[in-house]
CSV table of C-alpha atoms in Angstrom, one decimal:
chain,number,residue,atom,x,y,z
U,465,MET,CA,50.6,31.3,-8.4
U,466,ARG,CA,51.8,34.7,-9.4
U,467,LEU,CA,50.1,35.4,-13.0
U,468,SER,CA,52.6,37.6,-15.1
U,469,LYS,CA,51.4,40.6,-16.3
U,470,ARG,CA,49.9,39.7,-20.1
U,471,LYS,CA,47.9,37.3,-18.4
U,472,ALA,CA,46.7,38.9,-16.0
U,473,HIS,CA,45.9,42.2,-18.1
U,474,LEU,CA,44.0,39.7,-20.2
U,475,ARG,CA,41.8,38.9,-17.5
U,476,LYS,CA,40.7,42.0,-16.8
U,477,ALA,CA,40.2,43.4,-20.7
U,478,GLY,CA,38.6,40.4,-21.6
U,479,PHE,CA,35.0,39.3,-22.6
U,480,LYS,CA,34.0,37.4,-19.1
U,481,LYS,CA,31.4,35.1,-19.0
U,482,GLY,CA,27.8,36.3,-18.3
U,483,THR,CA,28.4,40.2,-18.9
U,484,ALA,CA,26.9,41.9,-21.6
U,485,SER,CA,28.2,43.0,-24.8
U,486,PRO,CA,29.1,46.5,-25.4
U,487,LYS,CA,27.7,46.4,-28.9
U,488,LYS,CA,24.1,45.2,-27.3
U,489,GLY,CA,20.8,46.9,-28.7
U,490,GLN,CA,23.6,49.2,-31.3
U,491,THR,CA,22.4,49.4,-34.9
U,492,VAL,CA,25.1,48.3,-37.6
U,493,ALA,CA,24.6,50.3,-40.9
U,494,PHE,CA,26.3,48.4,-43.6
U,495,PRO,CA,27.6,50.1,-46.7
U,496,THR,CA,25.2,50.0,-49.6
U,497,VAL,CA,26.4,48.6,-52.7
U,498,ALA,CA,24.8,49.4,-55.8
U,499,ASP,CA,22.6,47.2,-58.0
U,500,ASN,CA,25.0,46.7,-60.8
U,501,LYS,CA,24.9,44.4,-63.6
U,502,TYR,CA,27.5,42.4,-65.4
U,503,ILE,CA,27.4,40.9,-69.0
U,504,ARG,CA,29.6,39.3,-70.5
U,505,LEU,CA,30.0,40.2,-74.5
U,506,GLU,CA,30.4,38.3,-77.0
U,507,ARG,CA,34.0,37.8,-79.1
U,508,LYS,CA,32.5,40.2,-81.6
U,509,ALA,CA,30.9,42.7,-80.0
U,510,PHE,CA,34.1,42.5,-77.1
U,511,GLU,CA,36.8,43.3,-80.0
U,512,SER,CA,34.7,46.4,-81.7
U,513,ARG,CA,34.9,47.9,-78.3
U,514,VAL,CA,37.8,47.5,-76.7
U,515,HIS,CA,41.0,48.7,-77.8
U,516,THR,CA,44.7,48.1,-76.7
U,517,SER,CA,47.2,51.3,-76.5
U,518,ASN,CA,50.4,50.5,-74.4
U,519,ASN,CA,49.2,47.3,-72.7
U,520,VAL,CA,46.2,49.4,-71.3
U,521,LEU,CA,42.7,48.4,-72.3
U,522,THR,CA,40.3,51.0,-73.6
U,523,PHE,CA,36.8,50.6,-73.4
U,524,LYS,CA,34.4,52.0,-76.4
U,525,ASP,CA,30.7,53.1,-75.7
U,526,THR,CA,28.4,52.9,-78.1
U,527,ASP,CA,29.2,56.1,-79.4
U,528,GLY,CA,32.8,55.8,-79.6
U,529,THR,CA,33.3,57.7,-76.3
U,530,ASP,CA,36.2,56.4,-74.2
U,531,THR,CA,34.4,54.9,-71.0
U,532,THR,CA,35.7,53.7,-67.3
U,533,VAL,CA,34.3,50.5,-67.8
U,534,SER,CA,35.9,47.4,-67.0
U,535,SER,CA,35.4,45.1,-69.4
U,536,LEU,CA,35.1,41.4,-68.6
U,537,ARG,CA,36.6,38.3,-70.6
U,538,PRO,CA,34.5,38.0,-73.7
U,539,ARG,CA,32.3,35.1,-74.6
U,540,PRO,CA,31.7,33.1,-77.4
U,541,ASN,CA,30.1,33.8,-80.1
U,542,ALA,CA,26.2,33.0,-80.3
U,543,SER,CA,25.8,30.1,-83.8
U,544,ASN,CA,21.9,30.6,-85.1
U,545,VAL,CA,20.4,29.0,-87.6
U,546,VAL,CA,21.8,31.1,-90.0
U,547,ASP,CA,25.1,30.2,-89.5
U,548,GLU,CA,24.8,26.2,-89.1
U,549,TYR,CA,22.8,25.9,-92.8
U,550,SER,CA,24.7,28.6,-94.7
U,551,VAL,CA,27.8,27.1,-95.1
U,552,CYS,CA,27.1,24.6,-98.5
U,553,GLY,CA,29.8,22.3,-99.6
U,554,ASP,CA,32.4,20.0,-98.5
U,555,GLU,CA,33.4,22.6,-95.9
U,556,SER,CA,30.3,22.5,-94.1
U,557,LEU,CA,31.1,18.3,-93.5
U,558,HIS,CA,32.0,17.8,-90.0
U,559,PRO,CA,35.5,16.6,-89.4
U,560,ASP,CA,33.8,13.1,-87.8
U,561,LEU,CA,32.3,12.4,-90.6
U,562,TYR,CA,35.6,11.7,-91.8
U,563,THR,CA,36.6,8.8,-89.6
U,564,ASN,CA,35.7,5.6,-89.3
U,565,LYS,CA,32.8,4.1,-87.1
U,566,LEU,CA,31.5,1.2,-85.8
U,567,MET,CA,27.6,0.5,-87.0
U,568,VAL,CA,25.3,-2.2,-87.2
U,569,GLN,CA,24.1,-2.5,-90.8
U,570,ALA,CA,20.5,-3.1,-90.4
U,571,LYS,CA,20.4,-0.2,-87.4
U,572,VAL,CA,21.8,2.1,-90.1
U,573,GLN,CA,19.0,1.0,-92.9
U,574,ALA,CA,16.2,1.4,-89.9
U,575,LEU,CA,17.2,5.1,-89.4
U,576,PHE,CA,17.7,5.8,-93.2
U,577,ASN,CA,14.4,4.8,-94.1
U,578,SER,CA,12.5,6.4,-91.3
U,579,ALA,CA,14.2,9.4,-91.9
U,580,PHE,CA,13.5,9.4,-95.5
U,581,LYS,CA,9.9,8.7,-95.2
U,582,LYS,CA,8.9,10.9,-92.4
U,583,HIS,CA,11.0,14.0,-94.6
U,584,ARG,CA,9.1,13.1,-97.3
U,585,HIS,CA,6.0,13.6,-95.7
U,586,ASP,CA,6.5,16.5,-93.6
U,587,LYS,CA,9.0,18.6,-96.4
U,588,PRO,CA,7.1,17.3,-99.3
U,589,ASN,CA,8.8,20.0,-101.8
U,590,CYS,CA,12.4,20.1,-100.0
U,591,GLU,CA,15.1,18.8,-102.2
U,592,GLY,CA,17.8,18.4,-99.2
U,593,ASP,CA,20.1,15.6,-98.6
U,594,LEU,CA,20.1,14.2,-95.4
U,595,ASN,CA,23.0,13.8,-93.7
U,596,PHE,CA,24.8,12.5,-90.3
U,597,ASP,CA,24.3,15.1,-87.6
U,598,ALA,CA,27.6,14.4,-87.1
U,599,ALA,CA,28.2,17.7,-84.4
U,600,ASN,CA,25.5,16.0,-82.3
U,601,SER,CA,26.1,12.8,-82.2
U,602,VAL,CA,25.7,11.0,-78.9
U,603,ARG,CA,29.3,8.1,-78.4
U,604,TRP,CA,28.8,4.9,-76.1
U,605,GLY,CA,32.3,3.3,-76.4
U,606,LEU,CA,32.5,2.0,-79.2
U,607,GLY,CA,28.5,2.4,-80.3
U,608,TRP,CA,27.1,5.9,-81.4
U,609,ARG,CA,23.9,7.2,-81.5
U,610,GLU,CA,22.5,9.2,-84.4
U,611,ARG,CA,20.9,11.2,-86.3
U,612,LEU,CA,19.9,12.5,-89.7
U,613,LYS,CA,19.4,16.0,-90.9
U,614,CYS,CA,18.1,18.1,-94.2
U,615,THR,CA,21.1,20.4,-95.7
U,616,LYS,CA,18.5,22.8,-96.8
U,617,CYS,CA,15.4,22.6,-94.4
U,618,LEU,CA,15.1,22.5,-90.6
U,619,TYR,CA,14.5,18.9,-90.5
U,620,LYS,CA,15.7,16.5,-87.7
U,621,SER,CA,14.7,13.1,-87.4
U,622,ASP,CA,14.8,10.9,-84.1
U,623,TYR,CA,17.8,9.2,-82.3
U,624,HIS,CA,18.5,6.0,-83.8
U,625,ASN,CA,21.1,3.3,-81.6
U,626,LEU,CA,23.2,2.5,-84.2
U,627,TYR,CA,24.6,-0.8,-82.1
U,628,GLU,CA,23.1,-3.4,-79.9
U,629,GLU,CA,22.5,-3.6,-76.6
U,630,VAL,CA,22.7,-6.2,-73.8
U,631,GLU,CA,19.1,-7.4,-72.7
U,632,ASN,CA,19.7,-8.5,-69.5
U,633,LYS,CA,19.9,-5.2,-67.8
U,634,LYS,CA,18.7,-4.0,-64.0
U,635,GLY,CA,18.4,-1.2,-62.4
U,636,PRO,CA,18.2,2.3,-64.0
U,637,GLY,CA,20.8,3.1,-66.5
U,638,ARG,CA,21.8,2.6,-70.2
U,639,ARG,CA,22.4,-0.7,-71.3
U,640,ALA,CA,25.6,-1.2,-72.4
U,641,ALA,CA,26.1,-2.3,-75.8
U,642,LYS,CA,27.5,-5.8,-77.3
U,643,VAL,CA,30.3,-4.1,-78.5
U,644,ASN,CA,32.1,-2.8,-75.8
U,645,ILE,CA,31.5,-6.1,-73.8
U,646,GLY,CA,32.7,-8.1,-77.0
U,647,LEU,CA,36.3,-5.9,-76.8
U,648,GLN,CA,36.9,-6.1,-73.5
U,649,LEU,CA,36.5,-9.9,-73.5
U,650,GLY,CA,38.9,-10.6,-76.0
U,651,LEU,CA,41.4,-8.1,-74.7
U,652,CYS,CA,41.3,-10.5,-71.6
U,653,THR,CA,42.8,-13.6,-73.7
U,654,THR,CA,45.4,-11.0,-75.7
U,655,PRO,CA,48.2,-9.1,-73.7
U,656,ILE,CA,46.8,-5.9,-75.1
U,657,SER,CA,45.6,-3.3,-73.1
U,658,ASN,CA,43.0,-0.8,-73.3
U,659,THR,CA,45.9,1.7,-73.7
U,660,GLY,CA,47.6,-0.3,-77.0
U,661,VAL,CA,43.8,-1.1,-78.5
U,662,ARG,CA,43.2,2.6,-78.2
U,663,ARG,CA,46.4,3.1,-79.9
U,664,ILE,CA,45.2,1.0,-82.6
U,665,PHE,CA,41.7,2.7,-83.3
U,666,ASN,CA,43.4,6.1,-83.6
U,667,ASN,CA,45.8,5.2,-86.1
U,668,ALA,CA,43.1,3.2,-87.9
U,669,ASN,CA,40.6,6.5,-87.7
U,670,ILE,CA,38.3,5.0,-85.6
U,671,ILE,CA,37.5,7.3,-82.7
U,672,ALA,CA,38.1,5.1,-79.7
U,673,PRO,CA,36.1,5.3,-76.5
U,674,ASN,CA,37.4,7.1,-73.0
U,675,GLN,CA,39.7,5.5,-71.3
U,676,ALA,CA,38.3,5.7,-68.1
U,677,ALA,CA,35.0,4.3,-69.6
U,678,MET,CA,37.2,1.4,-70.9
U,679,GLN,CA,38.7,0.9,-67.6
U,680,ARG,CA,35.5,0.4,-65.5
U,681,LEU,CA,33.9,-1.9,-67.8
U,682,SER,CA,36.9,-4.1,-68.0
U,683,ASN,CA,36.9,-4.4,-64.1
U,684,LYS,CA,32.9,-5.0,-64.8
U,685,VAL,CA,33.9,-7.8,-67.1
U,686,ASN,CA,36.6,-9.4,-65.2
U,687,GLU,CA,34.5,-9.4,-62.1
U,688,LYS,CA,32.0,-11.8,-64.2
U,689,ILE,CA,34.8,-13.5,-65.8
U,690,GLN,CA,36.3,-14.1,-62.1
U,691,SER,CA,32.3,-15.5,-60.9
U,692,VAL,CA,32.3,-17.9,-63.3
U,693,ASN,CA,35.6,-19.3,-63.5
U,694,THR,CA,35.3,-19.5,-59.1
U,695,ARG,CA,31.3,-21.3,-60.0
U,696,ASP,CA,32.6,-24.0,-62.5
U,697,MET,CA,35.5,-24.7,-60.0
U,698,HIS,CA,33.1,-26.0,-57.4
């Protein structure tokens, strides 16, 4: 069989098995890269150094001279303790404090009583009020895990679960809240879906649970109901 000119050329010029590489024994020199350090400035520092002229960004150095440095996207301004406690009045209240939340009253009482006693013991001369630390609240479906913080000093209480947990939890992880399971059991007996009940919560100014988490719990509850019905039939 006669080979084409292209295949014949490839057989002559191509790498043959067992042949040493022409680069064997040679040292490859890679170009050196300077040890540059890239830092994203905070937005305040970014706006004070970067100026826009004819859609061109000009970066100002600390002495005010123009530089050829390429500026990176700014990062958010860092908040410190002074910024957190310097605002007073109604403007300092977190928006979530104006919403409705489901909480067990006995557990709310235990949270406030414990926080009041510890705050009085640790800071006897402080006259600040203890408010919910809404910015750091932990949501667990319809349940909430809350703590209190002082409006004047840096006191912050321990977290308390303001919902009741199931008792027969097996395996690692957090226990389920009874209110979340009760909600799914109630939805099983009504034509309302998870999307519909979330709309009801939002109209009632109640922070609705995550829809994906509601669906996962709904699947688990439905499996339990199905297994109980199957067992009762036998």
